[in-house]
Amino acid sequence: SMSDESVYKVLLLGAPGVGKSALARIFGGVEDGPEAEAAGHTYDRSIVVDGEEASLMVYDIWEQDGGRWLPGHCMAMGDAYVIVYSVTDKGSFEKASELRVQLRRARQTDDVPIILVGNKSDLVRSREVSVDEGRACAVVFDCKFIETSAALHHNVQALFEGVVRQIRLRRDSKEA
Ligand code: GDP
Ligand code: MG
């Protein structure tokens, strides 16, 4: 297929502390995060998925203290959304559902790809949300689901590859 010239904007959403910045930094290939987290960061990278290159701009800007990015703007600007919760934090799982509802409301007419991410899968003994609960939630909310561990770099590459595939599926069905 033809190579895709556009840069896809991917927004990370989720409660504080779930690992959004950790996931974004792994995507960006940054080992140690910047000291000042307050303003939020963007990470620009091309990855090859299914033999085709894709450029992603990953925005780790949700509810940052810098306050330059309003929630409404975040909800409007993404080509895809990664909604993150921590499997060790039931409250963050409930927050993820709220964000899904908000996003649906903000983007009613768009079939915008959403990936639900249960992060911190390495913390086995403090788990509060099972894989089945995560999967069931994704079914209800009609989105993809993956568990990750930013700490172990587990499934992080797969997550962003999945984002690209979801974007392409919609692009291709629009072209058809
Ligand atoms: P954010 O507020 O969503 O951006 O969360 P951060 O990326 O700042 O992560 C919050 C804390 O959780 C930090 O101390 C991270 O090191 C830690 N953390 C993030 N991801 C993981 C993970 O997959 N496993 C473990 N054990 N800790 C994680
Ligand atoms: Mg952060």
mmCIF file of N, CA and C and ligand atoms in Angstrom, residues 14-23 25 37 60 64 119-123 148-152, ligand 1:
data_model
loop_
_atom_site.group_PDB
_atom_site.id
_atom_site.type_symbol
_atom_site.label_atom_id
_atom_site.label_comp_id
_atom_site.label_asym_id
_atom_site.label_seq_id
_atom_site.Cartn_x
_atom_site.Cartn_y
_atom_site.Cartn_z
ATOM 1 N N GLY A 14 -6.044 9.756 31.356
ATOM 2 C CA GLY A 14 -6.091 8.869 32.514
ATOM 3 C C GLY A 14 -5.793 9.616 33.800
ATOM 4 N N ALA A 15 -6.147 8.979 34.895
ATOM 5 C CA ALA A 15 -5.961 9.579 36.221
ATOM 6 C C ALA A 15 -4.470 9.809 36.496
ATOM 7 N N PRO A 16 -4.166 10.699 37.429
ATOM 8 C CA PRO A 16 -2.762 10.914 37.804
ATOM 9 C C PRO A 16 -2.139 9.638 38.371
ATOM 10 N N GLY A 17 -0.897 9.385 38.015
ATOM 11 C CA GLY A 17 -0.150 8.284 38.606
ATOM 12 C C GLY A 17 -0.302 6.927 37.958
ATOM 13 N N VAL A 18 -1.084 6.846 36.876
ATOM 14 C CA VAL A 18 -1.328 5.536 36.261
ATOM 15 C C VAL A 18 -0.190 5.082 35.349
ATOM 16 N N GLY A 19 0.688 6.034 34.986
ATOM 17 C CA GLY A 19 1.841 5.667 34.148
ATOM 18 C C GLY A 19 1.815 6.245 32.739
ATOM 19 N N LYS A 20 1.016 7.273 32.524
ATOM 20 C CA LYS A 20 0.959 7.897 31.187
ATOM 21 C C LYS A 20 2.336 8.384 30.742
ATOM 22 N N SER A 21 3.014 9.099 31.643
ATOM 23 C CA SER A 21 4.321 9.659 31.275
ATOM 24 C C SER A 21 5.343 8.554 31.061
ATOM 25 N N ALA A 22 5.265 7.523 31.877
ATOM 26 C CA ALA A 22 6.195 6.396 31.723
ATOM 27 C C ALA A 22 6.005 5.736 30.355
ATOM 28 N N LEU A 23 4.765 5.524 29.958
ATOM 29 C CA LEU A 23 4.484 4.915 28.650
ATOM 30 C C LEU A 23 4.949 5.824 27.517
ATOM 31 N N ARG A 25 7.286 8.118 27.567
ATOM 32 C CA ARG A 25 8.746 8.190 27.501
ATOM 33 C C ARG A 25 9.333 6.951 26.836
ATOM 34 N N GLU A 37 7.880 17.942 35.052
ATOM 35 C CA GLU A 37 6.803 17.234 34.372
ATOM 36 C C GLU A 37 5.605 18.137 34.132
ATOM 37 N N ASP A 60 1.556 13.767 25.903
ATOM 38 C CA ASP A 60 1.403 13.466 27.335
ATOM 39 C C ASP A 60 1.113 14.783 28.042
ATOM 40 N N GLN A 64 -2.264 18.468 32.979
ATOM 41 C CA GLN A 64 -0.974 18.898 33.513
ATOM 42 C C GLN A 64 -1.138 20.247 34.200
ATOM 43 N N ASN A 119 -2.320 -0.489 32.894
ATOM 44 C CA ASN A 119 -0.864 -0.462 33.110
ATOM 45 C C ASN A 119 -0.506 -1.000 34.511
ATOM 46 N N LYS A 120 0.765 -1.221 34.716
ATOM 47 C CA LYS A 120 1.352 -1.745 35.964
ATOM 48 C C LYS A 120 1.010 -3.219 36.185
ATOM 49 N N SER A 121 0.950 -3.968 35.102
ATOM 50 C CA SER A 121 0.637 -5.397 35.209
ATOM 51 C C SER A 121 1.715 -6.163 35.968
ATOM 52 N N ASP A 122 2.873 -5.542 36.157
ATOM 53 C CA ASP A 122 3.941 -6.191 36.934
ATOM 54 C C ASP A 122 3.635 -6.252 38.429
ATOM 55 N N LEU A 123 2.747 -5.365 38.898
ATOM 56 C CA LEU A 123 2.471 -5.301 40.344
ATOM 57 C C LEU A 123 1.395 -6.315 40.724
ATOM 58 N N THR A 148 -0.358 -3.453 30.031
ATOM 59 C CA THR A 148 1.048 -3.117 29.832
ATOM 60 C C THR A 148 1.775 -3.057 31.172
ATOM 61 N N SER A 149 3.086 -3.121 31.091
ATOM 62 C CA SER A 149 3.922 -2.740 32.226
ATOM 63 C C SER A 149 5.016 -1.819 31.705
ATOM 64 N N ALA A 150 4.883 -0.555 32.031
ATOM 65 C CA ALA A 150 5.931 0.392 31.643
ATOM 66 C C ALA A 150 7.228 0.030 32.365
ATOM 67 N N ALA A 151 7.094 -0.458 33.602
ATOM 68 C CA ALA A 151 8.280 -0.811 34.389
ATOM 69 C C ALA A 151 9.099 -1.899 33.701
ATOM 70 N N LEU A 152 8.427 -2.868 33.104
ATOM 71 C CA LEU A 152 9.113 -3.977 32.429
ATOM 72 C C LEU A 152 9.184 -3.781 30.920
HETATM 73 P P1 GDP B 1 1.219 9.668 35.154
HETATM 74 O O1 GDP B 1 0.830 10.586 36.275
HETATM 75 O O2 GDP B 1 0.026 8.956 34.602
HETATM 76 O O3 GDP B 1 2.029 10.339 34.101
HETATM 77 O O4 GDP B 1 2.118 8.512 35.807
HETATM 78 P P2 GDP B 1 3.712 8.367 35.794
HETATM 79 O O5 GDP B 1 4.203 7.909 34.468
HETATM 80 O O6 GDP B 1 4.321 9.614 36.333
HETATM 81 O O7 GDP B 1 3.896 7.170 36.822
HETATM 82 C C1 GDP B 1 3.512 7.297 38.174
HETATM 83 C C2 GDP B 1 4.354 6.360 39.016
HETATM 84 O O8 GDP B 1 4.077 5.002 38.672
HETATM 85 C C3 GDP B 1 5.856 6.550 38.810
HETATM 86 O O9 GDP B 1 6.495 6.372 40.033
HETATM 87 C C4 GDP B 1 6.209 5.430 37.857
HETATM 88 O O10 GDP B 1 7.539 5.031 37.986
HETATM 89 C C5 GDP B 1 5.262 4.343 38.263
HETATM 90 N N1 GDP B 1 4.914 3.441 37.153
HETATM 91 C C6 GDP B 1 4.501 3.788 35.921
HETATM 92 N N2 GDP B 1 4.256 2.699 35.175
HETATM 93 C C7 GDP B 1 4.526 1.637 35.964
HETATM 94 C C8 GDP B 1 4.465 0.210 35.754
HETATM 95 O O11 GDP B 1 4.116 -0.316 34.691
HETATM 96 N N3 GDP B 1 4.809 -0.580 36.818
HETATM 97 C C9 GDP B 1 5.216 -0.042 38.011
HETATM 98 N N4 GDP B 1 5.547 -0.904 38.968
HETATM 99 N N5 GDP B 1 5.274 1.266 38.235
HETATM 100 C C10 GDP B 1 4.944 2.102 37.228
#
